[in-house]
Amino acid sequence: MNCRSEVLEVSVEGRQVEEAMLAVLHTVLLHRSTGKFHYKKEGTYSIGTVGTQDVDCDFIDFTYVRVSSDELDRALRKVVGEFKDALRNSGGDGLGQMSLEFYQKKKSRWPFSDECIPWEVWTVKVHVVALATEQERQICREKVGEKLCEKVINIVEVMNRHEYLPKMPMQSEVDNVFDTGLRDVQPYLYKISFQITDALGTSVTTTMRRLIKDTLAL
Amino acid sequence: METDINSQDRKDLDKFIKFFALKTVQVIVQARLGEKICTRSSSSPTGSDWFNLAIKDIPEVTHEAKKALAGQLPAIGRSMCVEISLKTSEGDSMELEIWCLEMNEKCDKEIKISYTVYNRLSLLLKSLLAITRVTPAYRLSRKQGHEYVILYRIYFGEVQLNGLGEGFQTVRVGTVGTPMGTITLSCAYRINLAFMSTRQFERTPPIMGIIIDHFVDRPYPSSSPMHPCNYRTTGEDTGVTYPSVEDSQEVCTTSFSTSPPSQCVFTVTKAHFQTPTPVVTDTLRVPMAGLAFSHQPAALGVGSADLAYPVVFAAGLNTTHPHQLMVPGKEGGVPLAPNQPAHGAQADQERLATYTPSDGAHCAATPSSEDTETVSNSSEGRASPHDVLETIFARKVGAFVNKPINQVTLTSLDIPFAMFAPKNLELEDADPMVNPPDSPDTESPLQGSLHSDGSSGGSSGNTHDDFVMIDFKPAFSKDDILPMDLGTFYREFQNPPQLSSLSIDIGAQSMAEDLDSLPEKLAVHEKNVREFDAFVETLQ
């Protein structure tokens, strides 16, 4: 199938990178997570409950909603932290992007490894700006807050199109569709990667590809 | 249409829609409580969490929602709306958002009720959670407290977007197609947050109006986060919340400094303006008088020193001289916004600020702070208007002393610029300051330096003066050209006669006459149209 691709762009100050990325990623994952499945006999299943919580940003006038799952939050913070460090160390123009990819696993026959077929990719391009005065920073706080509000509205709009979603799997297939490793919620299988780019858009030596879930491990 | 869906599915769908509507209201209202919301995930299904989302149910909100729905469901032409509005502590209110849950005719026959529709409704609720934090009202609601509160109102029927002002924006949260129609959830929110003081809230009495109040601690922290301590329904509105005063000009209440009566002259608090009782009126009068001028002897612990305007006469006067004009300064946020004038004709008088106690009683005509500033800053030497008032209000011991009431009524004359009108003054004869010891005539007030004190040469023979004018030397005036110097000029022309056009009777009459004569004048002009045109052509 075709993979849906959405691109969002934000311009933030250095210290706002983490919160802005977390806001976007959590908003997407809020929509792409369900409660834990509990399969019963006869192929039926029940779904657990997803809690939500508000998160206030410290450096942006913005509040976002995330699923109440500390594990998920930790995982996201880890990768966003790495992205932020990479951005800072790159010394370039402060351009980078993160990709959140939802995929399905397709079992292949031995010796071939399972295929990962993405069905939705969210790309967030980040441009880091440096501000000189406190007043500019204050304005930036508000402006970035407003921008993020727009991004959330964009995300919700895409989610609402009710386009392709993987079929609800049977018990044997659930790990091909969902990430069942978390204790309290069950997001669709996803992976996050990031790239630091220079102004031309090509990746430089500090390109890294990090996987949250090493699904290719055999 | 109905034959395509079996009865069990129909029942399920109705149930889903009903609970979806209730949960929608909960999400919206909880998002406007002003607090961060946090619910826990649970891996084992409890069976009571609709749409697999942990959304708490605040009982009052559910109750109100059910009352509004009255057993119906959102259908075509019948939408469920949640109106979020802001209400200030003065009683002004403004609609911020309208969240609409609507149904339209577009049906999706193929869709599975128990599975797809349910999951999509769940997704829609998640979207609603996200969007409610993103509209402008969210940040306002997080900051609610003493200055304003956020209210909600649920109604069923046609969507009313009139109260949102010009240029409101709409955001669509999402849609879910069902065999009975497409459910749409959207929000229309106000952009123009400039405050309007019109009483919109009273225009359409709400079905219910529950104040979400956060001043009070939660008695049940484990359950409902909201403490509706101001729960009330229409018909029980108290005067405090909806002030009965019809005029919307009671804007003086924005910020008052409350100080002990003996010190600060403007101890009027908000409550005074909202409860129109005679007691308040009296209290209002005195400080009103005192608001403009409070002439208190040296122990002027009036508020703060920065509110004192030193007497205009610069020369030789100490700023700590007892003749300090107490003016309600603009600093400190003490408002002196002119209220509705006591008398209609005075409405145009920008220099007069008269305070209207709500019962409309006669009140003192007191100059506004602008007035006093004008007077004090520009017209040096034009002490008389001040003097008049100062005489009236001078020598008060305190702002709320009863004595000044009589004196107040002296100046509460029915004419504009009452202060200029000559009147009999009750001067305290014994007071040496009021009656300066025989002051020589004003021959040469310019003799002596600017800073000479002690010489009372500048004292005017005007009995209206109660200042001891030590010396008066207007800046930049030369004394050798004309026999009359600037200071003398000022003093002589301090008391101009009242302008005839400003007196009510004459003014009103002439106005009426003018209005009557307008048609005739117009007729005459129309006759001469050709002449006018010719004239215009000559100009071109």
PDB file of C-alpha atoms in Angstrom, chain A residues 99-213:
ATOM      1  CA  SER A  99      10.686  10.971  11.570  1.00  0.00           C
ATOM      2  CA  LEU A 100       8.025   8.980  13.307  1.00  0.00           C
ATOM      3  CA  GLU A 101       7.169   5.998  11.214  1.00  0.00           C
ATOM      4  CA  PHE A 102       4.311   3.604  11.801  1.00  0.00           C
ATOM      5  CA  TYR A 103       4.815   0.263  10.189  1.00  0.00           C
ATOM      6  CA  GLN A 104       3.530  -3.251   9.979  1.00  0.00           C
ATOM      7  CA  LYS A 105       5.599  -6.306  10.087  1.00  0.00           C
ATOM      8  CA  LYS A 106       5.171  -8.846   7.468  1.00  0.00           C
ATOM      9  CA  LYS A 107       6.471 -12.229   8.136  1.00  0.00           C
ATOM     10  CA  SER A 108       8.691 -13.602   5.506  1.00  0.00           C
ATOM     11  CA  ARG A 109       9.891 -17.001   5.025  1.00  0.00           C
ATOM     12  CA  TRP A 110      13.233 -17.986   6.272  1.00  0.00           C
ATOM     13  CA  PRO A 111      15.993 -16.910   5.638  1.00  0.00           C
ATOM     14  CA  PHE A 112      14.528 -13.585   4.873  1.00  0.00           C
ATOM     15  CA  SER A 113      13.859 -11.307   7.756  1.00  0.00           C
ATOM     16  CA  ASP A 114      10.573  -9.742   8.379  1.00  0.00           C
ATOM     17  CA  GLU A 115       9.633  -6.831   6.326  1.00  0.00           C
ATOM     18  CA  CYS A 116       8.718  -3.569   7.836  1.00  0.00           C
ATOM     19  CA  ILE A 117       6.153  -1.856   5.768  1.00  0.00           C
ATOM     20  CA  PRO A 118       5.440   1.666   6.776  1.00  0.00           C
ATOM     21  CA  TRP A 119       1.925   2.901   6.437  1.00  0.00           C
ATOM     22  CA  GLU A 120       2.289   6.348   7.901  1.00  0.00           C
ATOM     23  CA  VAL A 121       5.293   8.592   8.322  1.00  0.00           C
ATOM     24  CA  TRP A 122       5.349  11.873  10.177  1.00  0.00           C
ATOM     25  CA  THR A 123       8.337  14.091   9.538  1.00  0.00           C
ATOM     26  CA  VAL A 124       9.049  17.078  11.667  1.00  0.00           C
ATOM     27  CA  LYS A 125      11.597  19.500  10.301  1.00  0.00           C
ATOM     28  CA  VAL A 126      13.243  21.704  12.827  1.00  0.00           C
ATOM     29  CA  HIS A 127      15.032  24.930  12.283  1.00  0.00           C
ATOM     30  CA  VAL A 128      16.874  26.232  15.293  1.00  0.00           C
ATOM     31  CA  VAL A 129      17.231  29.958  15.604  1.00  0.00           C
ATOM     32  CA  ALA A 130      19.403  31.871  17.967  1.00  0.00           C
ATOM     33  CA  LEU A 131      17.916  34.866  19.702  1.00  0.00           C
ATOM     34  CA  ALA A 132      19.790  37.719  21.259  1.00  0.00           C
ATOM     35  CA  THR A 133      17.502  39.558  23.627  1.00  0.00           C
ATOM     36  CA  GLU A 134      15.122  38.493  26.296  1.00  0.00           C
ATOM     37  CA  GLN A 135      12.319  40.283  24.574  1.00  0.00           C
ATOM     38  CA  GLU A 136      12.849  38.284  21.446  1.00  0.00           C
ATOM     39  CA  ARG A 137      12.792  35.137  23.485  1.00  0.00           C
ATOM     40  CA  GLN A 138       9.540  36.101  25.068  1.00  0.00           C
ATOM     41  CA  ILE A 139       7.999  36.757  21.694  1.00  0.00           C
ATOM     42  CA  CYS A 140       9.405  33.475  20.486  1.00  0.00           C
ATOM     43  CA  ARG A 141       7.736  31.680  23.380  1.00  0.00           C
ATOM     44  CA  GLU A 142       4.375  32.916  22.327  1.00  0.00           C
ATOM     45  CA  LYS A 143       4.934  32.532  18.627  1.00  0.00           C
ATOM     46  CA  VAL A 144       6.140  28.972  18.894  1.00  0.00           C
ATOM     47  CA  GLY A 145       3.178  28.240  21.126  1.00  0.00           C
ATOM     48  CA  GLU A 146       0.837  29.484  18.454  1.00  0.00           C
ATOM     49  CA  LYS A 147       2.686  27.529  15.791  1.00  0.00           C
ATOM     50  CA  LEU A 148       2.395  24.365  17.780  1.00  0.00           C
ATOM     51  CA  CYS A 149      -1.323  24.985  18.155  1.00  0.00           C
ATOM     52  CA  GLU A 150      -1.538  25.061  14.378  1.00  0.00           C
ATOM     53  CA  LYS A 151       0.482  21.869  14.132  1.00  0.00           C
ATOM     54  CA  VAL A 152      -1.855  20.099  16.503  1.00  0.00           C
ATOM     55  CA  ILE A 153      -4.800  21.197  14.409  1.00  0.00           C
ATOM     56  CA  ASN A 154      -3.014  19.872  11.309  1.00  0.00           C
ATOM     57  CA  ILE A 155      -2.330  16.567  12.984  1.00  0.00           C
ATOM     58  CA  VAL A 156      -5.911  16.200  14.089  1.00  0.00           C
ATOM     59  CA  GLU A 157      -7.078  16.985  10.597  1.00  0.00           C
ATOM     60  CA  VAL A 158      -4.962  14.212   9.141  1.00  0.00           C
ATOM     61  CA  MET A 159      -6.052  11.770  11.784  1.00  0.00           C
ATOM     62  CA  ASN A 160      -9.593  12.566  11.057  1.00  0.00           C
ATOM     63  CA  ARG A 161      -9.442  11.552   7.454  1.00  0.00           C
ATOM     64  CA  HIS A 162      -9.861   7.990   8.585  1.00  0.00           C
ATOM     65  CA  GLU A 163      -7.561   6.710   5.950  1.00  0.00           C
ATOM     66  CA  TYR A 164      -5.825   3.424   6.029  1.00  0.00           C
ATOM     67  CA  LEU A 165      -5.310   1.809   9.364  1.00  0.00           C
ATOM     68  CA  PRO A 166      -4.063  -1.721   9.795  1.00  0.00           C
ATOM     69  CA  LYS A 167      -6.758  -4.227  10.419  1.00  0.00           C
ATOM     70  CA  MET A 168      -7.252  -5.311  13.936  1.00  0.00           C
ATOM     71  CA  PRO A 169      -5.112  -8.393  14.210  1.00  0.00           C
ATOM     72  CA  MET A 170      -5.824 -11.739  15.670  1.00  0.00           C
ATOM     73  CA  GLN A 171      -3.962 -12.707  18.721  1.00  0.00           C
ATOM     74  CA  SER A 172      -1.191 -14.366  16.808  1.00  0.00           C
ATOM     75  CA  GLU A 173      -0.618 -11.340  14.679  1.00  0.00           C
ATOM     76  CA  VAL A 174      -0.864  -8.620  17.222  1.00  0.00           C
ATOM     77  CA  ASP A 175       2.872  -8.095  17.445  1.00  0.00           C
ATOM     78  CA  ASN A 176       2.978  -7.405  13.762  1.00  0.00           C
ATOM     79  CA  VAL A 177       0.742  -4.458  14.154  1.00  0.00           C
ATOM     80  CA  PHE A 178       1.086  -3.172  17.666  1.00  0.00           C
ATOM     81  CA  ASP A 179       3.879  -2.574  20.061  1.00  0.00           C
ATOM     82  CA  THR A 180       2.872  -4.822  22.897  1.00  0.00           C
ATOM     83  CA  GLY A 181       5.936  -4.235  24.980  1.00  0.00           C
ATOM     84  CA  LEU A 182       4.539  -1.409  27.053  1.00  0.00           C
ATOM     85  CA  ARG A 183       2.707  -2.076  30.207  1.00  0.00           C
ATOM     86  CA  ASP A 184      -0.195   0.256  30.029  1.00  0.00           C
ATOM     87  CA  VAL A 185      -0.808   1.293  26.452  1.00  0.00           C
ATOM     88  CA  GLN A 186      -0.434  -0.216  23.084  1.00  0.00           C
ATOM     89  CA  PRO A 187       0.686   2.030  20.280  1.00  0.00           C
ATOM     90  CA  TYR A 188       0.967   0.910  16.731  1.00  0.00           C
ATOM     91  CA  LEU A 189       4.416  -0.330  15.854  1.00  0.00           C
ATOM     92  CA  TYR A 190       6.589   2.682  15.345  1.00  0.00           C
ATOM     93  CA  LYS A 191      10.133   3.771  14.984  1.00  0.00           C
ATOM     94  CA  ILE A 192      11.721   7.137  15.360  1.00  0.00           C
ATOM     95  CA  SER A 193      14.762   8.336  13.536  1.00  0.00           C
ATOM     96  CA  PHE A 194      16.395  11.653  12.986  1.00  0.00           C
ATOM     97  CA  GLN A 195      18.791  13.401  10.711  1.00  0.00           C
ATOM     98  CA  ILE A 196      20.819  16.499  10.951  1.00  0.00           C
ATOM     99  CA  THR A 197      20.910  18.307   7.695  1.00  0.00           C
ATOM    100  CA  ASP A 198      22.750  21.249   6.411  1.00  0.00           C
ATOM    101  CA  ALA A 199      21.121  24.002   4.483  1.00  0.00           C
ATOM    102  CA  LEU A 200      21.124  22.045   1.305  1.00  0.00           C
ATOM    103  CA  GLY A 201      19.135  19.259   2.783  1.00  0.00           C
ATOM    104  CA  THR A 202      21.803  16.633   2.435  1.00  0.00           C
ATOM    105  CA  SER A 203      22.812  14.663   5.411  1.00  0.00           C
ATOM    106  CA  VAL A 204      26.179  15.349   6.854  1.00  0.00           C
ATOM    107  CA  THR A 205      28.553  13.139   8.689  1.00  0.00           C
ATOM    108  CA  THR A 206      26.550  13.263  11.841  1.00  0.00           C
ATOM    109  CA  THR A 207      23.644  11.428  10.349  1.00  0.00           C
ATOM    110  CA  MET A 208      22.500   8.860  12.761  1.00  0.00           C
ATOM    111  CA  ARG A 209      19.835   6.374  12.605  1.00  0.00           C
ATOM    112  CA  ARG A 210      18.560   5.210  15.904  1.00  0.00           C
ATOM    113  CA  LEU A 211      15.900   2.701  16.441  1.00  0.00           C
ATOM    114  CA  ILE A 212      13.728   2.593  19.444  1.00  0.00           C
ATOM    115  CA  LYS A 213      12.656  -0.907  18.838  1.00  0.00           C
TER     116      LYS A 213
END
